[in-house]
mmCIF file with all atom_site columns, C-alpha atoms in Angstrom:
data_model
loop_
_atom_site.group_PDB
_atom_site.id
_atom_site.type_symbol
_atom_site.label_atom_id
_atom_site.label_alt_id
_atom_site.label_comp_id
_atom_site.label_asym_id
_atom_site.label_entity_id
_atom_site.label_seq_id
_atom_site.pdbx_PDB_ins_code
_atom_site.Cartn_x
_atom_site.Cartn_y
_atom_site.Cartn_z
_atom_site.occupancy
_atom_site.B_iso_or_equiv
_atom_site.pdbx_formal_charge
_atom_site.auth_seq_id
_atom_site.auth_comp_id
_atom_site.auth_asym_id
_atom_site.auth_atom_id
_atom_site.pdbx_PDB_model_num
ATOM 1   C CA . UNK A 1 1   ? 6.191   3.813  -25.700 1.00 40.00 ? 1   UNK A CA 1
ATOM 2   C CA . UNK A 1 2   ? 6.961   0.863  -23.482 1.00 44.00 ? 2   UNK A CA 1
ATOM 3   C CA . UNK A 1 3   ? 9.434   1.206  -20.738 1.00 51.00 ? 3   UNK A CA 1
ATOM 4   C CA . UNK A 1 4   ? 11.595  -2.114 -20.789 1.00 66.00 ? 4   UNK A CA 1
ATOM 5   C CA . UNK A 1 5   ? 8.310   -3.713 -20.148 1.00 69.00 ? 5   UNK A CA 1
ATOM 6   C CA . UNK A 1 6   ? 7.380   -1.531 -17.239 1.00 88.00 ? 6   UNK A CA 1
ATOM 7   C CA . UNK A 1 7   ? 5.258   1.545  -16.733 1.00 91.00 ? 7   UNK A CA 1
ATOM 8   C CA . UNK A 1 8   ? 5.917   4.706  -18.337 1.00 91.00 ? 8   UNK A CA 1
ATOM 9   C CA . UNK A 1 9   ? 6.992   7.298  -15.492 1.00 93.00 ? 9   UNK A CA 1
ATOM 10  C CA . UNK A 1 10  ? 4.017   9.499  -16.095 1.00 94.00 ? 10  UNK A CA 1
ATOM 11  C CA . UNK A 1 11  ? 1.840   6.492  -15.831 1.00 95.00 ? 11  UNK A CA 1
ATOM 12  C CA . UNK A 1 12  ? 3.605   4.985  -12.646 1.00 96.00 ? 12  UNK A CA 1
ATOM 13  C CA . UNK A 1 13  ? 3.305   8.419  -11.012 1.00 96.00 ? 13  UNK A CA 1
ATOM 14  C CA . UNK A 1 14  ? -0.363  8.756  -11.744 1.00 97.00 ? 14  UNK A CA 1
ATOM 15  C CA . UNK A 1 15  ? -0.939  5.399  -10.244 1.00 97.00 ? 15  UNK A CA 1
ATOM 16  C CA . UNK A 1 16  ? 1.011   6.008  -7.041  1.00 97.00 ? 16  UNK A CA 1
ATOM 17  C CA . UNK A 1 17  ? -0.599  9.276  -6.456  1.00 97.00 ? 17  UNK A CA 1
ATOM 18  C CA . UNK A 1 18  ? -4.017  7.564  -7.050  1.00 98.00 ? 18  UNK A CA 1
ATOM 19  C CA . UNK A 1 19  ? -2.948  4.871  -4.441  1.00 97.00 ? 19  UNK A CA 1
ATOM 20  C CA . UNK A 1 20  ? -1.854  7.579  -1.852  1.00 96.00 ? 20  UNK A CA 1
ATOM 21  C CA . UNK A 1 21  ? -5.074  9.384  -2.218  1.00 97.00 ? 21  UNK A CA 1
ATOM 22  C CA . UNK A 1 22  ? -7.323  6.375  -1.917  1.00 96.00 ? 22  UNK A CA 1
ATOM 23  C CA . UNK A 1 23  ? -5.332  4.261  0.808   1.00 95.00 ? 23  UNK A CA 1
ATOM 24  C CA . UNK A 1 24  ? -8.255  3.865  3.132   1.00 92.00 ? 24  UNK A CA 1
ATOM 25  C CA . UNK A 1 25  ? -10.624 2.776  0.176   1.00 93.00 ? 25  UNK A CA 1
ATOM 26  C CA . UNK A 1 26  ? -10.876 -0.563 -1.378  1.00 92.00 ? 26  UNK A CA 1
ATOM 27  C CA . UNK A 1 27  ? -8.524  -0.497 -4.402  1.00 95.00 ? 27  UNK A CA 1
ATOM 28  C CA . UNK A 1 28  ? -9.068  -2.917 -7.051  1.00 96.00 ? 28  UNK A CA 1
ATOM 29  C CA . UNK A 1 29  ? -6.742  -3.740 -9.940  1.00 96.00 ? 29  UNK A CA 1
ATOM 30  C CA . UNK A 1 30  ? -9.204  -2.676 -12.299 1.00 97.00 ? 30  UNK A CA 1
ATOM 31  C CA . UNK A 1 31  ? -9.038  0.778  -10.703 1.00 97.00 ? 31  UNK A CA 1
ATOM 32  C CA . UNK A 1 32  ? -5.326  0.955  -10.904 1.00 97.00 ? 32  UNK A CA 1
ATOM 33  C CA . UNK A 1 33  ? -5.305  -0.387 -14.526 1.00 97.00 ? 33  UNK A CA 1
ATOM 34  C CA . UNK A 1 34  ? -7.979  2.356  -15.382 1.00 98.00 ? 34  UNK A CA 1
ATOM 35  C CA . UNK A 1 35  ? -5.704  5.173  -13.865 1.00 97.00 ? 35  UNK A CA 1
ATOM 36  C CA . UNK A 1 36  ? -2.682  3.766  -15.870 1.00 97.00 ? 36  UNK A CA 1
ATOM 37  C CA . UNK A 1 37  ? -5.056  3.415  -18.983 1.00 96.00 ? 37  UNK A CA 1
ATOM 38  C CA . UNK A 1 38  ? -4.066  -0.456 -19.477 1.00 96.00 ? 38  UNK A CA 1
ATOM 39  C CA . UNK A 1 39  ? -5.888  -3.678 -19.550 1.00 96.00 ? 39  UNK A CA 1
ATOM 40  C CA . UNK A 1 40  ? -5.613  -5.321 -15.973 1.00 96.00 ? 40  UNK A CA 1
ATOM 41  C CA . UNK A 1 41  ? -3.094  -8.061 -17.291 1.00 93.00 ? 41  UNK A CA 1
ATOM 42  C CA . UNK A 1 42  ? -0.714  -5.619 -18.897 1.00 95.00 ? 42  UNK A CA 1
ATOM 43  C CA . UNK A 1 43  ? -1.081  -3.226 -15.851 1.00 96.00 ? 43  UNK A CA 1
ATOM 44  C CA . UNK A 1 44  ? -0.229  -5.916 -13.577 1.00 95.00 ? 44  UNK A CA 1
ATOM 45  C CA . UNK A 1 45  ? 2.949   -7.099 -15.249 1.00 95.00 ? 45  UNK A CA 1
ATOM 46  C CA . UNK A 1 46  ? 4.057   -3.502 -16.315 1.00 95.00 ? 46  UNK A CA 1
ATOM 47  C CA . UNK A 1 47  ? 3.721   -2.345 -12.605 1.00 96.00 ? 47  UNK A CA 1
ATOM 48  C CA . UNK A 1 48  ? 5.593   -5.334 -11.319 1.00 95.00 ? 48  UNK A CA 1
ATOM 49  C CA . UNK A 1 49  ? 8.413   -4.534 -13.660 1.00 94.00 ? 49  UNK A CA 1
ATOM 50  C CA . UNK A 1 50  ? 8.524   -0.930 -12.883 1.00 94.00 ? 50  UNK A CA 1
ATOM 51  C CA . UNK A 1 51  ? 8.398   -1.305 -8.881  1.00 94.00 ? 51  UNK A CA 1
ATOM 52  C CA . UNK A 1 52  ? 9.617   -4.796 -8.456  1.00 94.00 ? 52  UNK A CA 1
ATOM 53  C CA . UNK A 1 53  ? 6.192   -5.849 -6.594  1.00 95.00 ? 53  UNK A CA 1
ATOM 54  C CA . UNK A 1 54  ? 2.651   -6.773 -7.823  1.00 96.00 ? 54  UNK A CA 1
ATOM 55  C CA . UNK A 1 55  ? 0.139   -3.942 -7.330  1.00 96.00 ? 55  UNK A CA 1
ATOM 56  C CA . UNK A 1 56  ? -1.566  -5.620 -4.527  1.00 95.00 ? 56  UNK A CA 1
ATOM 57  C CA . UNK A 1 57  ? 1.735   -5.928 -2.338  1.00 96.00 ? 57  UNK A CA 1
ATOM 58  C CA . UNK A 1 58  ? 2.895   -2.305 -3.184  1.00 97.00 ? 58  UNK A CA 1
ATOM 59  C CA . UNK A 1 59  ? -0.731  -1.200 -1.726  1.00 97.00 ? 59  UNK A CA 1
ATOM 60  C CA . UNK A 1 60  ? -0.199  -3.399 1.453   1.00 96.00 ? 60  UNK A CA 1
ATOM 61  C CA . UNK A 1 61  ? 3.306   -2.022 1.853   1.00 96.00 ? 61  UNK A CA 1
ATOM 62  C CA . UNK A 1 62  ? 1.913   1.473  1.600   1.00 97.00 ? 62  UNK A CA 1
ATOM 63  C CA . UNK A 1 63  ? -0.633  0.865  3.915   1.00 97.00 ? 63  UNK A CA 1
ATOM 64  C CA . UNK A 1 64  ? 1.835   -0.617 6.389   1.00 98.00 ? 64  UNK A CA 1
ATOM 65  C CA . UNK A 1 65  ? 3.899   2.793  5.894   1.00 97.00 ? 65  UNK A CA 1
ATOM 66  C CA . UNK A 1 66  ? 0.809   4.706  6.715   1.00 97.00 ? 66  UNK A CA 1
ATOM 67  C CA . UNK A 1 67  ? -0.076  2.468  9.748   1.00 97.00 ? 67  UNK A CA 1
ATOM 68  C CA . UNK A 1 68  ? 3.479   3.217  11.014  1.00 96.00 ? 68  UNK A CA 1
ATOM 69  C CA . UNK A 1 69  ? 2.973   6.848  10.989  1.00 96.00 ? 69  UNK A CA 1
ATOM 70  C CA . UNK A 1 70  ? -0.270  6.749  12.639  1.00 97.00 ? 70  UNK A CA 1
ATOM 71  C CA . UNK A 1 71  ? 1.155   4.307  15.377  1.00 96.00 ? 71  UNK A CA 1
ATOM 72  C CA . UNK A 1 72  ? 3.248   7.297  16.507  1.00 94.00 ? 72  UNK A CA 1
ATOM 73  C CA . UNK A 1 73  ? 0.139   8.797  18.051  1.00 88.00 ? 73  UNK A CA 1
ATOM 74  C CA . UNK A 1 74  ? 0.124   6.807  21.081  1.00 87.00 ? 74  UNK A CA 1
ATOM 75  C CA . UNK A 1 75  ? -3.629  7.326  21.991  1.00 90.00 ? 75  UNK A CA 1
ATOM 76  C CA . UNK A 1 76  ? -5.365  5.966  18.987  1.00 93.00 ? 76  UNK A CA 1
ATOM 77  C CA . UNK A 1 77  ? -6.376  2.552  19.186  1.00 96.00 ? 77  UNK A CA 1
ATOM 78  C CA . UNK A 1 78  ? -4.679  -0.056 16.777  1.00 96.00 ? 78  UNK A CA 1
ATOM 79  C CA . UNK A 1 79  ? -8.022  -1.261 15.573  1.00 96.00 ? 79  UNK A CA 1
ATOM 80  C CA . UNK A 1 80  ? -8.725  2.530  14.488  1.00 96.00 ? 80  UNK A CA 1
ATOM 81  C CA . UNK A 1 81  ? -5.680  2.686  13.127  1.00 97.00 ? 81  UNK A CA 1
ATOM 82  C CA . UNK A 1 82  ? -6.084  -0.322 10.973  1.00 97.00 ? 82  UNK A CA 1
ATOM 83  C CA . UNK A 1 83  ? -9.101  0.919  9.335   1.00 96.00 ? 83  UNK A CA 1
ATOM 84  C CA . UNK A 1 84  ? -7.755  4.419  8.627   1.00 95.00 ? 84  UNK A CA 1
ATOM 85  C CA . UNK A 1 85  ? -4.687  2.946  6.984   1.00 96.00 ? 85  UNK A CA 1
ATOM 86  C CA . UNK A 1 86  ? -7.162  0.809  4.647   1.00 96.00 ? 86  UNK A CA 1
ATOM 87  C CA . UNK A 1 87  ? -6.886  -2.613 6.531   1.00 96.00 ? 87  UNK A CA 1
ATOM 88  C CA . UNK A 1 88  ? -9.986  -4.387 6.810   1.00 94.00 ? 88  UNK A CA 1
ATOM 89  C CA . UNK A 1 89  ? -9.351  -5.476 10.141  1.00 96.00 ? 89  UNK A CA 1
ATOM 90  C CA . UNK A 1 90  ? -6.641  -5.180 13.032  1.00 97.00 ? 90  UNK A CA 1
ATOM 91  C CA . UNK A 1 91  ? -5.763  -8.668 12.303  1.00 97.00 ? 91  UNK A CA 1
ATOM 92  C CA . UNK A 1 92  ? -5.290  -7.663 8.701   1.00 96.00 ? 92  UNK A CA 1
ATOM 93  C CA . UNK A 1 93  ? -3.059  -4.803 9.864   1.00 97.00 ? 93  UNK A CA 1
ATOM 94  C CA . UNK A 1 94  ? -0.981  -7.274 12.153  1.00 97.00 ? 94  UNK A CA 1
ATOM 95  C CA . UNK A 1 95  ? -0.594  -9.842 9.468   1.00 97.00 ? 95  UNK A CA 1
ATOM 96  C CA . UNK A 1 96  ? 0.874   -7.433 6.934   1.00 96.00 ? 96  UNK A CA 1
ATOM 97  C CA . UNK A 1 97  ? 2.751   -5.055 9.379   1.00 98.00 ? 97  UNK A CA 1
ATOM 98  C CA . UNK A 1 98  ? 4.697   -8.419 10.852  1.00 97.00 ? 98  UNK A CA 1
ATOM 99  C CA . UNK A 1 99  ? 5.515   -9.335 7.345   1.00 96.00 ? 99  UNK A CA 1
ATOM 100 C CA . UNK A 1 100 ? 6.990   -5.967 6.292   1.00 96.00 ? 100 UNK A CA 1
ATOM 101 C CA . UNK A 1 101 ? 8.545   -4.880 9.791   1.00 96.00 ? 101 UNK A CA 1
ATOM 102 C CA . UNK A 1 102 ? 9.176   -8.145 11.464  1.00 97.00 ? 102 UNK A CA 1
ATOM 103 C CA . UNK A 1 103 ? 7.204   -6.897 14.521  1.00 97.00 ? 103 UNK A CA 1
ATOM 104 C CA . UNK A 1 104 ? 3.286   -6.384 15.431  1.00 97.00 ? 104 UNK A CA 1
ATOM 105 C CA . UNK A 1 105 ? 1.922   -2.964 15.762  1.00 97.00 ? 105 UNK A CA 1
ATOM 106 C CA . UNK A 1 106 ? 1.449   -3.235 19.317  1.00 96.00 ? 106 UNK A CA 1
ATOM 107 C CA . UNK A 1 107 ? 5.316   -4.016 19.820  1.00 96.00 ? 107 UNK A CA 1
ATOM 108 C CA . UNK A 1 108 ? 6.150   -1.334 17.221  1.00 97.00 ? 108 UNK A CA 1
ATOM 109 C CA . UNK A 1 109 ? 4.356   1.351  19.151  1.00 95.00 ? 109 UNK A CA 1
ATOM 110 C CA . UNK A 1 110 ? 5.943   0.142  22.422  1.00 94.00 ? 110 UNK A CA 1
ATOM 111 C CA . UNK A 1 111 ? 9.640   0.427  20.992  1.00 94.00 ? 111 UNK A CA 1
ATOM 112 C CA . UNK A 1 112 ? 8.829   4.064  20.248  1.00 89.00 ? 112 UNK A CA 1
ATOM 113 C CA . UNK A 1 113 ? 8.397   5.062  24.056  1.00 77.00 ? 113 UNK A CA 1
#
């Protein structure tokens, strides 16, 4: 049953749980579509309607949230946090972190002190 063009709640929950469990892995659109049991095109459209964000942006935003949690450990290097949160590099983390929060990971960490 379509839900106003978006993902059915049970499918959305499965996809969100899959993303949370695999955040540090490469997550392909095809993987998410398979979890939702939809074609990649239909999945991408339905996911965006359901969440207000395309799948890629949703995954990046969740990775930034994970990085924010990890940055509270002041001893852990930012580069290590980038990989632990699923980013390909510290620069990739910094770009996305700044887009979401408005500050760099280093500045965010310093603001916690």
